[in-house]
PDB file of N, CA and C in Angstrom:
ATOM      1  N   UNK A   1       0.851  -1.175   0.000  1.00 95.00           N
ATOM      2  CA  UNK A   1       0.000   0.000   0.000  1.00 95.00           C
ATOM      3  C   UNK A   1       0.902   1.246   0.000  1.00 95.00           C
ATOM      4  N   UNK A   2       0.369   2.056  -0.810  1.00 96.00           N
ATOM      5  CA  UNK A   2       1.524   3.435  -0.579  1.00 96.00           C
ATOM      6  C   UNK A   2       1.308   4.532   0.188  1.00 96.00           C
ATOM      7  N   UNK A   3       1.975   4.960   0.861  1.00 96.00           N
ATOM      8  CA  UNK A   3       1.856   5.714   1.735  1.00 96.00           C
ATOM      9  C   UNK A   3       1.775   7.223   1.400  1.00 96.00           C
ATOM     10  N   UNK A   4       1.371   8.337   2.191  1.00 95.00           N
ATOM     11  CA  UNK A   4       1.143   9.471   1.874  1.00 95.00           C
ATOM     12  C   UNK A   4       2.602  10.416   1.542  1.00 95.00           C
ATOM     13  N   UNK A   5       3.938   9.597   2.197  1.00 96.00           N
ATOM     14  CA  UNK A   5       5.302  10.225   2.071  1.00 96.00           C
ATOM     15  C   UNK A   5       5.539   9.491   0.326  1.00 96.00           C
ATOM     16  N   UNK A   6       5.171   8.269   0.122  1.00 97.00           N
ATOM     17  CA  UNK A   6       5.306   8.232  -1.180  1.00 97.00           C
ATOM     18  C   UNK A   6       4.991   8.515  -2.102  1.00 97.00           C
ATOM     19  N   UNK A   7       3.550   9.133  -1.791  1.00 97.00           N
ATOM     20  CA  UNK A   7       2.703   9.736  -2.567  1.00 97.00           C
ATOM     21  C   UNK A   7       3.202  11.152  -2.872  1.00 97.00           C
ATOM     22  N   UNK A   8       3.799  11.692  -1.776  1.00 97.00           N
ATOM     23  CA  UNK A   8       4.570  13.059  -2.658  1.00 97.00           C
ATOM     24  C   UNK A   8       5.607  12.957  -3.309  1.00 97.00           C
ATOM     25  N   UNK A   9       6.187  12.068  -3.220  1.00 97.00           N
ATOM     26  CA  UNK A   9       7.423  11.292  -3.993  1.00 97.00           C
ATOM     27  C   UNK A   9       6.890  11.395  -5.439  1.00 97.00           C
ATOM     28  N   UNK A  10       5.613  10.558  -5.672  1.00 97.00           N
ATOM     29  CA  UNK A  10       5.072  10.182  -6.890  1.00 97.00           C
ATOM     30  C   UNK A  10       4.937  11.591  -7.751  1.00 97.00           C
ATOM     31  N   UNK A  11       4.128  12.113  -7.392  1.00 97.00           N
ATOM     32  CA  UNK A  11       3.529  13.476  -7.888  1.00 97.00           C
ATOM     33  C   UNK A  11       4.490  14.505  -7.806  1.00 97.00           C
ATOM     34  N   UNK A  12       5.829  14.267  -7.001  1.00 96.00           N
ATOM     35  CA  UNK A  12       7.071  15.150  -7.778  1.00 96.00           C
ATOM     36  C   UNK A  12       7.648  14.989  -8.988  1.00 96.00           C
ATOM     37  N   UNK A  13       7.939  13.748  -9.158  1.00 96.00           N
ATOM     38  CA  UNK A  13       8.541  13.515 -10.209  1.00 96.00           C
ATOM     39  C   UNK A  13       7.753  13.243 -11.485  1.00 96.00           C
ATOM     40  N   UNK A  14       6.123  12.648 -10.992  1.00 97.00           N
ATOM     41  CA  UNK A  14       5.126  12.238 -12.049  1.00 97.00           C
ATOM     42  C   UNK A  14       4.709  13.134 -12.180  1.00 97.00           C
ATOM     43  N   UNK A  15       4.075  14.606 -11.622  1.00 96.00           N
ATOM     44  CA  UNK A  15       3.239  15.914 -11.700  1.00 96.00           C
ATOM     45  C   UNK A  15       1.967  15.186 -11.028  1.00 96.00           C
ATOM     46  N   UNK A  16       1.478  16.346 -11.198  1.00 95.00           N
ATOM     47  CA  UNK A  16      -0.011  16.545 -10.230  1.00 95.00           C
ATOM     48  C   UNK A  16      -1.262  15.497 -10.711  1.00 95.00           C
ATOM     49  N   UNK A  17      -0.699  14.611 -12.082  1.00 96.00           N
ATOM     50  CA  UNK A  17      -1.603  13.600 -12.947  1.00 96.00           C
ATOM     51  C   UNK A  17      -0.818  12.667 -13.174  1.00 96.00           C
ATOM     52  N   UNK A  18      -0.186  11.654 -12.731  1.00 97.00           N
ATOM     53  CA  UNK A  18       0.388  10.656 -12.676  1.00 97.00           C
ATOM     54  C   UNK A  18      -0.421   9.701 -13.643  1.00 97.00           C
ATOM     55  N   UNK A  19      -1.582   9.637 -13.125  1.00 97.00           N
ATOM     56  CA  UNK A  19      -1.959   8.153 -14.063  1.00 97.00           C
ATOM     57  C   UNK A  19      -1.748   8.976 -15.753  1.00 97.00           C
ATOM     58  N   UNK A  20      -1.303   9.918 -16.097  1.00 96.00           N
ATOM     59  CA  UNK A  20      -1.501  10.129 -17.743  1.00 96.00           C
ATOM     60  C   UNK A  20      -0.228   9.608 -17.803  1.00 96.00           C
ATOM     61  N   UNK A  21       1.148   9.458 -16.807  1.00 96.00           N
ATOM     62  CA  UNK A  21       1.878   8.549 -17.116  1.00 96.00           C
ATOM     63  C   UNK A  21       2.252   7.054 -17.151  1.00 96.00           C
ATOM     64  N   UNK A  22       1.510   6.517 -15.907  1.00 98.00           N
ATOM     65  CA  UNK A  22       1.136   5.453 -15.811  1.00 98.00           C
ATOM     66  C   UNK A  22       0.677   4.449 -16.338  1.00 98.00           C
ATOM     67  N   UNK A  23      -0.690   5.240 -16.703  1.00 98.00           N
ATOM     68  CA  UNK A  23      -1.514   4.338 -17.678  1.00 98.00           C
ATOM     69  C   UNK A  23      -0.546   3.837 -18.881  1.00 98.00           C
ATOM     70  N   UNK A  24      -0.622   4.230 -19.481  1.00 98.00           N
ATOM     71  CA  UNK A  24       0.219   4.443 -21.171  1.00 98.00           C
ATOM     72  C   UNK A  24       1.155   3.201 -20.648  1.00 98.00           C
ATOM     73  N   UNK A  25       2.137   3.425 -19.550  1.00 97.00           N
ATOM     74  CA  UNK A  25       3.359   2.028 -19.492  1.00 97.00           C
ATOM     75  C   UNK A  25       2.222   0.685 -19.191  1.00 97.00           C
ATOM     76  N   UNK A  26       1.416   0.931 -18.485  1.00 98.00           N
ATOM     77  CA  UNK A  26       0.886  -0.585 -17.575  1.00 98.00           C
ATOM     78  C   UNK A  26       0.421  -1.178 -18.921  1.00 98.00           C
ATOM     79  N   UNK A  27      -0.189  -0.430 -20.065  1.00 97.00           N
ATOM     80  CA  UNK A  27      -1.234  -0.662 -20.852  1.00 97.00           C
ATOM     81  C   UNK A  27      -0.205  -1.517 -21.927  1.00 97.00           C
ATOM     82  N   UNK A  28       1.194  -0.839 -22.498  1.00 97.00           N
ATOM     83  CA  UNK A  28       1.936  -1.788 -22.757  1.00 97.00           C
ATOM     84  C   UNK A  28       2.735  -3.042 -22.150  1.00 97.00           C
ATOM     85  N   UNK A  29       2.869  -3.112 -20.878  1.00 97.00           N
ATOM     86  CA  UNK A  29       3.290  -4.318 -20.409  1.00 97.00           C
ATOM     87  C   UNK A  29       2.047  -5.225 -19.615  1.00 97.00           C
ATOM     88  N   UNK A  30       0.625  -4.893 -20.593  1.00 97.00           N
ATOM     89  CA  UNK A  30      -0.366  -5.234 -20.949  1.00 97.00           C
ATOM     90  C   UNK A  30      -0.832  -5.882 -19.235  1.00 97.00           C
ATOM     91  N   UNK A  31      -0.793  -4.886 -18.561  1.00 97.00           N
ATOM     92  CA  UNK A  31      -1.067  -4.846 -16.606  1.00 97.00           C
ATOM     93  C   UNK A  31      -2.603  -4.374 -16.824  1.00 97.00           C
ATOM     94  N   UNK A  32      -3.654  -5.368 -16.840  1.00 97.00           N
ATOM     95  CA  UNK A  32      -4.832  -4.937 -16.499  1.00 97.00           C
ATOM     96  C   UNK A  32      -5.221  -5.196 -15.479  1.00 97.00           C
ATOM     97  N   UNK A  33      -6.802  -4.743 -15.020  1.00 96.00           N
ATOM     98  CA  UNK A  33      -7.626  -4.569 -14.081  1.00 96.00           C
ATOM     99  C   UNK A  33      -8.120  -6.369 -13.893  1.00 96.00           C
ATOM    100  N   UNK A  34      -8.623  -6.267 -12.935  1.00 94.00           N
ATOM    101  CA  UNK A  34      -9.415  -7.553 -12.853  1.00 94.00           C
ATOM    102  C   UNK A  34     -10.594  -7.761 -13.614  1.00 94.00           C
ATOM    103  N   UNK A  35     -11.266  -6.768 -14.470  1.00 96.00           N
ATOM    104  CA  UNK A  35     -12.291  -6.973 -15.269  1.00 96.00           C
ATOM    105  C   UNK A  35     -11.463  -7.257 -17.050  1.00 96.00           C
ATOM    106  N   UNK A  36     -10.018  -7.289 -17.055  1.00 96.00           N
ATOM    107  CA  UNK A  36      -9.948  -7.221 -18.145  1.00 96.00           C
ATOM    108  C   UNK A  36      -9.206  -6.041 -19.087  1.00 96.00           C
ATOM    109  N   UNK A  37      -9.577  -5.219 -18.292  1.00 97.00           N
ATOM    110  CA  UNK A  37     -10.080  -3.838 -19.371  1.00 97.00           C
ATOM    111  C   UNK A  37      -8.595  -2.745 -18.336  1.00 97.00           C
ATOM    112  N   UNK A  38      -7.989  -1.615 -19.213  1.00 97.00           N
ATOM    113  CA  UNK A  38      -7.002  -1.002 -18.998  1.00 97.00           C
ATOM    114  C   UNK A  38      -7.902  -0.352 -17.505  1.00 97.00           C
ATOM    115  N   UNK A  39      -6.564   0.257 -16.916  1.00 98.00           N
ATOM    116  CA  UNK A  39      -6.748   0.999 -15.481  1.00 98.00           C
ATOM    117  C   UNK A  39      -7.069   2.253 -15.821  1.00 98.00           C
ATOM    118  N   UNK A  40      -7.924   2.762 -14.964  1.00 97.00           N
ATOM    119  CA  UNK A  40      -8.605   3.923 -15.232  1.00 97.00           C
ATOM    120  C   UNK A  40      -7.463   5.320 -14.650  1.00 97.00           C
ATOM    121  N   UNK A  41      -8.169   6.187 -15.036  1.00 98.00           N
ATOM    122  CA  UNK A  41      -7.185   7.333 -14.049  1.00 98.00           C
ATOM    123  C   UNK A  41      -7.689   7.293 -12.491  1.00 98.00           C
ATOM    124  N   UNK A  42      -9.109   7.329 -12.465  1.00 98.00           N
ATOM    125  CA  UNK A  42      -9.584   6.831 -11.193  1.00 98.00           C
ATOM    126  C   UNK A  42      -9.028   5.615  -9.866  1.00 98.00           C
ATOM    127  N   UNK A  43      -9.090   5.268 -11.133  1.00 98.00           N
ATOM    128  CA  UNK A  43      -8.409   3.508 -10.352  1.00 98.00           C
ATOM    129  C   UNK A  43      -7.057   3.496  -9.840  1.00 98.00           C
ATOM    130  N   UNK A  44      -5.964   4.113 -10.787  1.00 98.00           N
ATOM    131  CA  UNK A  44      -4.742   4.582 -10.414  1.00 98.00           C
ATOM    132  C   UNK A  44      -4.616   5.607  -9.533  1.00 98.00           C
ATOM    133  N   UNK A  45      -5.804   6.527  -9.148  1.00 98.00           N
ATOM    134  CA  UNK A  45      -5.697   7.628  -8.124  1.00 98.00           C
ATOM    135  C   UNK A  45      -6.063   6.633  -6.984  1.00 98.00           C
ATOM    136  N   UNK A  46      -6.758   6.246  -7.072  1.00 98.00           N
ATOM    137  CA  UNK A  46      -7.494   5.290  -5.479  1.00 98.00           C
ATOM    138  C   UNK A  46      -6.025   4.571  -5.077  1.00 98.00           C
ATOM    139  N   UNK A  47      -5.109   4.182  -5.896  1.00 98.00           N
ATOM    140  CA  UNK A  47      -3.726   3.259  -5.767  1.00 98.00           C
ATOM    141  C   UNK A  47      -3.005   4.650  -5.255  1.00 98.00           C
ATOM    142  N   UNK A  48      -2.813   5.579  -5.980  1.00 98.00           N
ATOM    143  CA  UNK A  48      -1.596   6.044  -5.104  1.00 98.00           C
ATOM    144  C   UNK A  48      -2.462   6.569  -3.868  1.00 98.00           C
ATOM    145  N   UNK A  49      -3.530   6.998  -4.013  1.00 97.00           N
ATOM    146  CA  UNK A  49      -3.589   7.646  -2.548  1.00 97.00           C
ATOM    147  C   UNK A  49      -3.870   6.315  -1.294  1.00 97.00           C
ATOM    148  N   UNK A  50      -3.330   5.178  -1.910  1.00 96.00           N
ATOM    149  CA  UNK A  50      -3.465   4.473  -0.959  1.00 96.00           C
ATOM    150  C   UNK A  50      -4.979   3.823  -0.246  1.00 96.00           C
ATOM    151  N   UNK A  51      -5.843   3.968  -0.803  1.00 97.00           N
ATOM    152  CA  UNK A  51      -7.033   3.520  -0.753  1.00 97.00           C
ATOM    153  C   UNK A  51      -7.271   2.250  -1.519  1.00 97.00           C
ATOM    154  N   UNK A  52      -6.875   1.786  -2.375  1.00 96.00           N
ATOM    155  CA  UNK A  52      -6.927   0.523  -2.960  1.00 96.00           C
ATOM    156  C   UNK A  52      -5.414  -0.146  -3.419  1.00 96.00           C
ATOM    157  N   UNK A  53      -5.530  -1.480  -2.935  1.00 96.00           N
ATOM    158  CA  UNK A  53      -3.767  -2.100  -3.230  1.00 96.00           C
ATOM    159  C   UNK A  53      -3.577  -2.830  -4.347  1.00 96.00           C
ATOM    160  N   UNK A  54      -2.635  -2.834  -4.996  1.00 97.00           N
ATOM    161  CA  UNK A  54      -2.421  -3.674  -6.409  1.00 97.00           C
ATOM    162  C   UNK A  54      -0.928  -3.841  -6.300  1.00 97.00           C
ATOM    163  N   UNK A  55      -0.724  -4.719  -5.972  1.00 97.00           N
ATOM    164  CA  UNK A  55       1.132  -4.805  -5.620  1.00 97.00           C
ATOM    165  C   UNK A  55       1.388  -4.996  -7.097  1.00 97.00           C
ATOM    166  N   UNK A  56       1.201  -5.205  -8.119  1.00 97.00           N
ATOM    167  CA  UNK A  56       1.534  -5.218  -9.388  1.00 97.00           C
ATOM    168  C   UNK A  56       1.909  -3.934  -9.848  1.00 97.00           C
ATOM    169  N   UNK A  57       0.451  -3.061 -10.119  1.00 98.00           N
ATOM    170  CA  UNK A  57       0.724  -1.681  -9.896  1.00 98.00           C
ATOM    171  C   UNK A  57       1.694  -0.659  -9.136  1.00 98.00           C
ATOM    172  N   UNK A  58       1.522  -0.968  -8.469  1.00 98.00           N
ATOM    173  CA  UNK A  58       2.449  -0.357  -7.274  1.00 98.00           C
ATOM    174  C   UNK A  58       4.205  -0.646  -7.711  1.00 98.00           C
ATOM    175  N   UNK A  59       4.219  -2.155  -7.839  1.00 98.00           N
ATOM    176  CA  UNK A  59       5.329  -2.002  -8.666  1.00 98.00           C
ATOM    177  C   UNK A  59       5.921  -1.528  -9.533  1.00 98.00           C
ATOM    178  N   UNK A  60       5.210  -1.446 -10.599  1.00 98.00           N
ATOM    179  CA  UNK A  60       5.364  -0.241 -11.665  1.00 98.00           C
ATOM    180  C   UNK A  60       5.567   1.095 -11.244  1.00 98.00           C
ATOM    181  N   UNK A  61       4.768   1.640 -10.381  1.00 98.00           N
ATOM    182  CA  UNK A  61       4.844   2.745 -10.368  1.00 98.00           C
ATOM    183  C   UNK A  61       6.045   3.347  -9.681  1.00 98.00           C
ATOM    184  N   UNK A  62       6.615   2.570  -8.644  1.00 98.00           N
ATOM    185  CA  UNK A  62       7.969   2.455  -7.941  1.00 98.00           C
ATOM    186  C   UNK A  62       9.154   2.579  -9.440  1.00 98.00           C
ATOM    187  N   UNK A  63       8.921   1.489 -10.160  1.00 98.00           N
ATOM    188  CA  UNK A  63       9.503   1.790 -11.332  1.00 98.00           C
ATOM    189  C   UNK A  63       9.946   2.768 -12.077  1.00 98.00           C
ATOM    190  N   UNK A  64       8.642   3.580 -12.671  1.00 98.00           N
ATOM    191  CA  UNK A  64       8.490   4.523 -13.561  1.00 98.00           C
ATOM    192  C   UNK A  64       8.907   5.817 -12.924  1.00 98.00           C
ATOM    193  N   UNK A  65       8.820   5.645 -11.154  1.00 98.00           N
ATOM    194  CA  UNK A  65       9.641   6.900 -10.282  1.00 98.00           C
ATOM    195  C   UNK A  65      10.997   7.094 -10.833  1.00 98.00           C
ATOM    196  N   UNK A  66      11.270   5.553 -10.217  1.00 98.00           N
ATOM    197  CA  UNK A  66      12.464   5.500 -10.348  1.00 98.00           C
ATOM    198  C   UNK A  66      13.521   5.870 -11.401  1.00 98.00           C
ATOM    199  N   UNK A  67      13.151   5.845 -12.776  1.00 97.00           N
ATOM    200  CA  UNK A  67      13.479   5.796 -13.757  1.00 97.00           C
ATOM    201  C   UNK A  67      13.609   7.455 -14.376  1.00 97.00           C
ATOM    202  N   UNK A  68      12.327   7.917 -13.496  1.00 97.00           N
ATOM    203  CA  UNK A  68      11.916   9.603 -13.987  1.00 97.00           C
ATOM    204  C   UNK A  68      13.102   9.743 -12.454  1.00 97.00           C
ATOM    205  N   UNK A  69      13.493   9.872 -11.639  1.00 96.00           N
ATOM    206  CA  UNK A  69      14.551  10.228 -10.840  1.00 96.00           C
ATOM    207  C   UNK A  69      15.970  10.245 -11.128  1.00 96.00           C
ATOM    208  N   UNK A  70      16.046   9.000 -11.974  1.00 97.00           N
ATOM    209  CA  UNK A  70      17.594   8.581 -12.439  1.00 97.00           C
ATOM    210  C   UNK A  70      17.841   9.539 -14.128  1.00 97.00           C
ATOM    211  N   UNK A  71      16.885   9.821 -14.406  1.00 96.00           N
ATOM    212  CA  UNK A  71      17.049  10.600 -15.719  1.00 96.00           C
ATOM    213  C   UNK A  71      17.163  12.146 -15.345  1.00 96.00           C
ATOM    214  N   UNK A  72      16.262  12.169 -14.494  1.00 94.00           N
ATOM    215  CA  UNK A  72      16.484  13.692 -13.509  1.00 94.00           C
ATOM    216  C   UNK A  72      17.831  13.863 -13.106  1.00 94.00           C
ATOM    217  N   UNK A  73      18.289  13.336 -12.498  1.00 94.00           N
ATOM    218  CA  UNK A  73      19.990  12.871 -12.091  1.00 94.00           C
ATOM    219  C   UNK A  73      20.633  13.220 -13.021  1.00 94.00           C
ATOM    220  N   UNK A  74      20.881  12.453 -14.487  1.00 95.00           N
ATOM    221  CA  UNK A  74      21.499  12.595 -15.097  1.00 95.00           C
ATOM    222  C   UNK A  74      21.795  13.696 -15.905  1.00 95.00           C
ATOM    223  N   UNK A  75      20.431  14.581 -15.707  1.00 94.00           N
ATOM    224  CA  UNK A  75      20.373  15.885 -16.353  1.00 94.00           C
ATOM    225  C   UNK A  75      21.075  16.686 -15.185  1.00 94.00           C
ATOM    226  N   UNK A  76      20.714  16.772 -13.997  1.00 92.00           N
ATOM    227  CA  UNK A  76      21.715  17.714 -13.498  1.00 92.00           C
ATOM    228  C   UNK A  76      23.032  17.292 -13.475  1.00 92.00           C
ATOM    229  N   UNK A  77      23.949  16.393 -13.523  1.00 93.00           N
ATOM    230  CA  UNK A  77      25.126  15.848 -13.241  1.00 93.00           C
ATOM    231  C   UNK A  77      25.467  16.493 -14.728  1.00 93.00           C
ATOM    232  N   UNK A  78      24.582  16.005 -15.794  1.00 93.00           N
ATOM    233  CA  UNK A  78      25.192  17.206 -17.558  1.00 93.00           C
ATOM    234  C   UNK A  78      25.414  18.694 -17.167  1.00 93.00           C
ATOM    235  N   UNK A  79      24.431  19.364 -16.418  1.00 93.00           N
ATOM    236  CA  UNK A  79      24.470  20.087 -16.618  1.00 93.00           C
ATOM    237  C   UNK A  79      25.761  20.921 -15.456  1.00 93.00           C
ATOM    238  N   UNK A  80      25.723  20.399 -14.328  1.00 91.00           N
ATOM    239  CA  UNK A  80      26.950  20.513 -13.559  1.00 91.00           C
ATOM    240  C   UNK A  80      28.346  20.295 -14.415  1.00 91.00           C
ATOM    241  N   UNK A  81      28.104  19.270 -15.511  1.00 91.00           N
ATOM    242  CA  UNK A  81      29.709  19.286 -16.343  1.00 91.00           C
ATOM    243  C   UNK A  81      29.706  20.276 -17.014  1.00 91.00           C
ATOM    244  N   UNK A  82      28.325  20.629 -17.294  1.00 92.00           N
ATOM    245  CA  UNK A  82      28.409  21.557 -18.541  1.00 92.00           C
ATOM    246  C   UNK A  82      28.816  23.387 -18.228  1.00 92.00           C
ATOM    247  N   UNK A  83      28.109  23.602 -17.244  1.00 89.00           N
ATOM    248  CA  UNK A  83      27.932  24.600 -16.596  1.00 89.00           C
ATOM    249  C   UNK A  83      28.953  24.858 -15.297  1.00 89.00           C
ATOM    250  N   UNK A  84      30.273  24.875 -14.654  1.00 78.00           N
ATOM    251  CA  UNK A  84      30.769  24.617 -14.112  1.00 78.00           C
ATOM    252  C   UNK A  84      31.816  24.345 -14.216  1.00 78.00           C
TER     253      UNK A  84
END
């Protein structure tokens, strides 16, 4: 379940609409709902704010942080060579 400290984690690096990034990855590594059918923006808000659990999801989304953090990184570390 994610917590409210991760949840600002999320929405720093994802912005204030996360599932418009979300969705789009789960939908290619073809991560659906239990009915079948792609995750809603709804559905992905109820997940991060921690109201509904999907350890699948959740995984991903740990992911897609992660990934938007390490690219963040790498832009300031350019720009520290560059600038400096």
């Amino acid at each position: 379940m994610i917590k409210s400290s991760e949840k600002e984690i999320i929405v720093r690096y994802l912005g204030k609409q996360p599932s418009k990034t979300i969705i789009p990855i789960l939908n290619k590594k073809r991560i659906l709902n239990a009915r079948g059918k792609q995750f809603s923006p709804k559905s992905i808000q109820d997940i991060i704010n921690g109201k509904t659990e999907n350890i699948r999801v959740e995984t991903q989304i740990v992911k897609i942080v992660e990934a938007a953090k390490r690219k963040e990184n790498n832009i300031e570390a350019l720009k520290t060579q560059v600038f400096n």
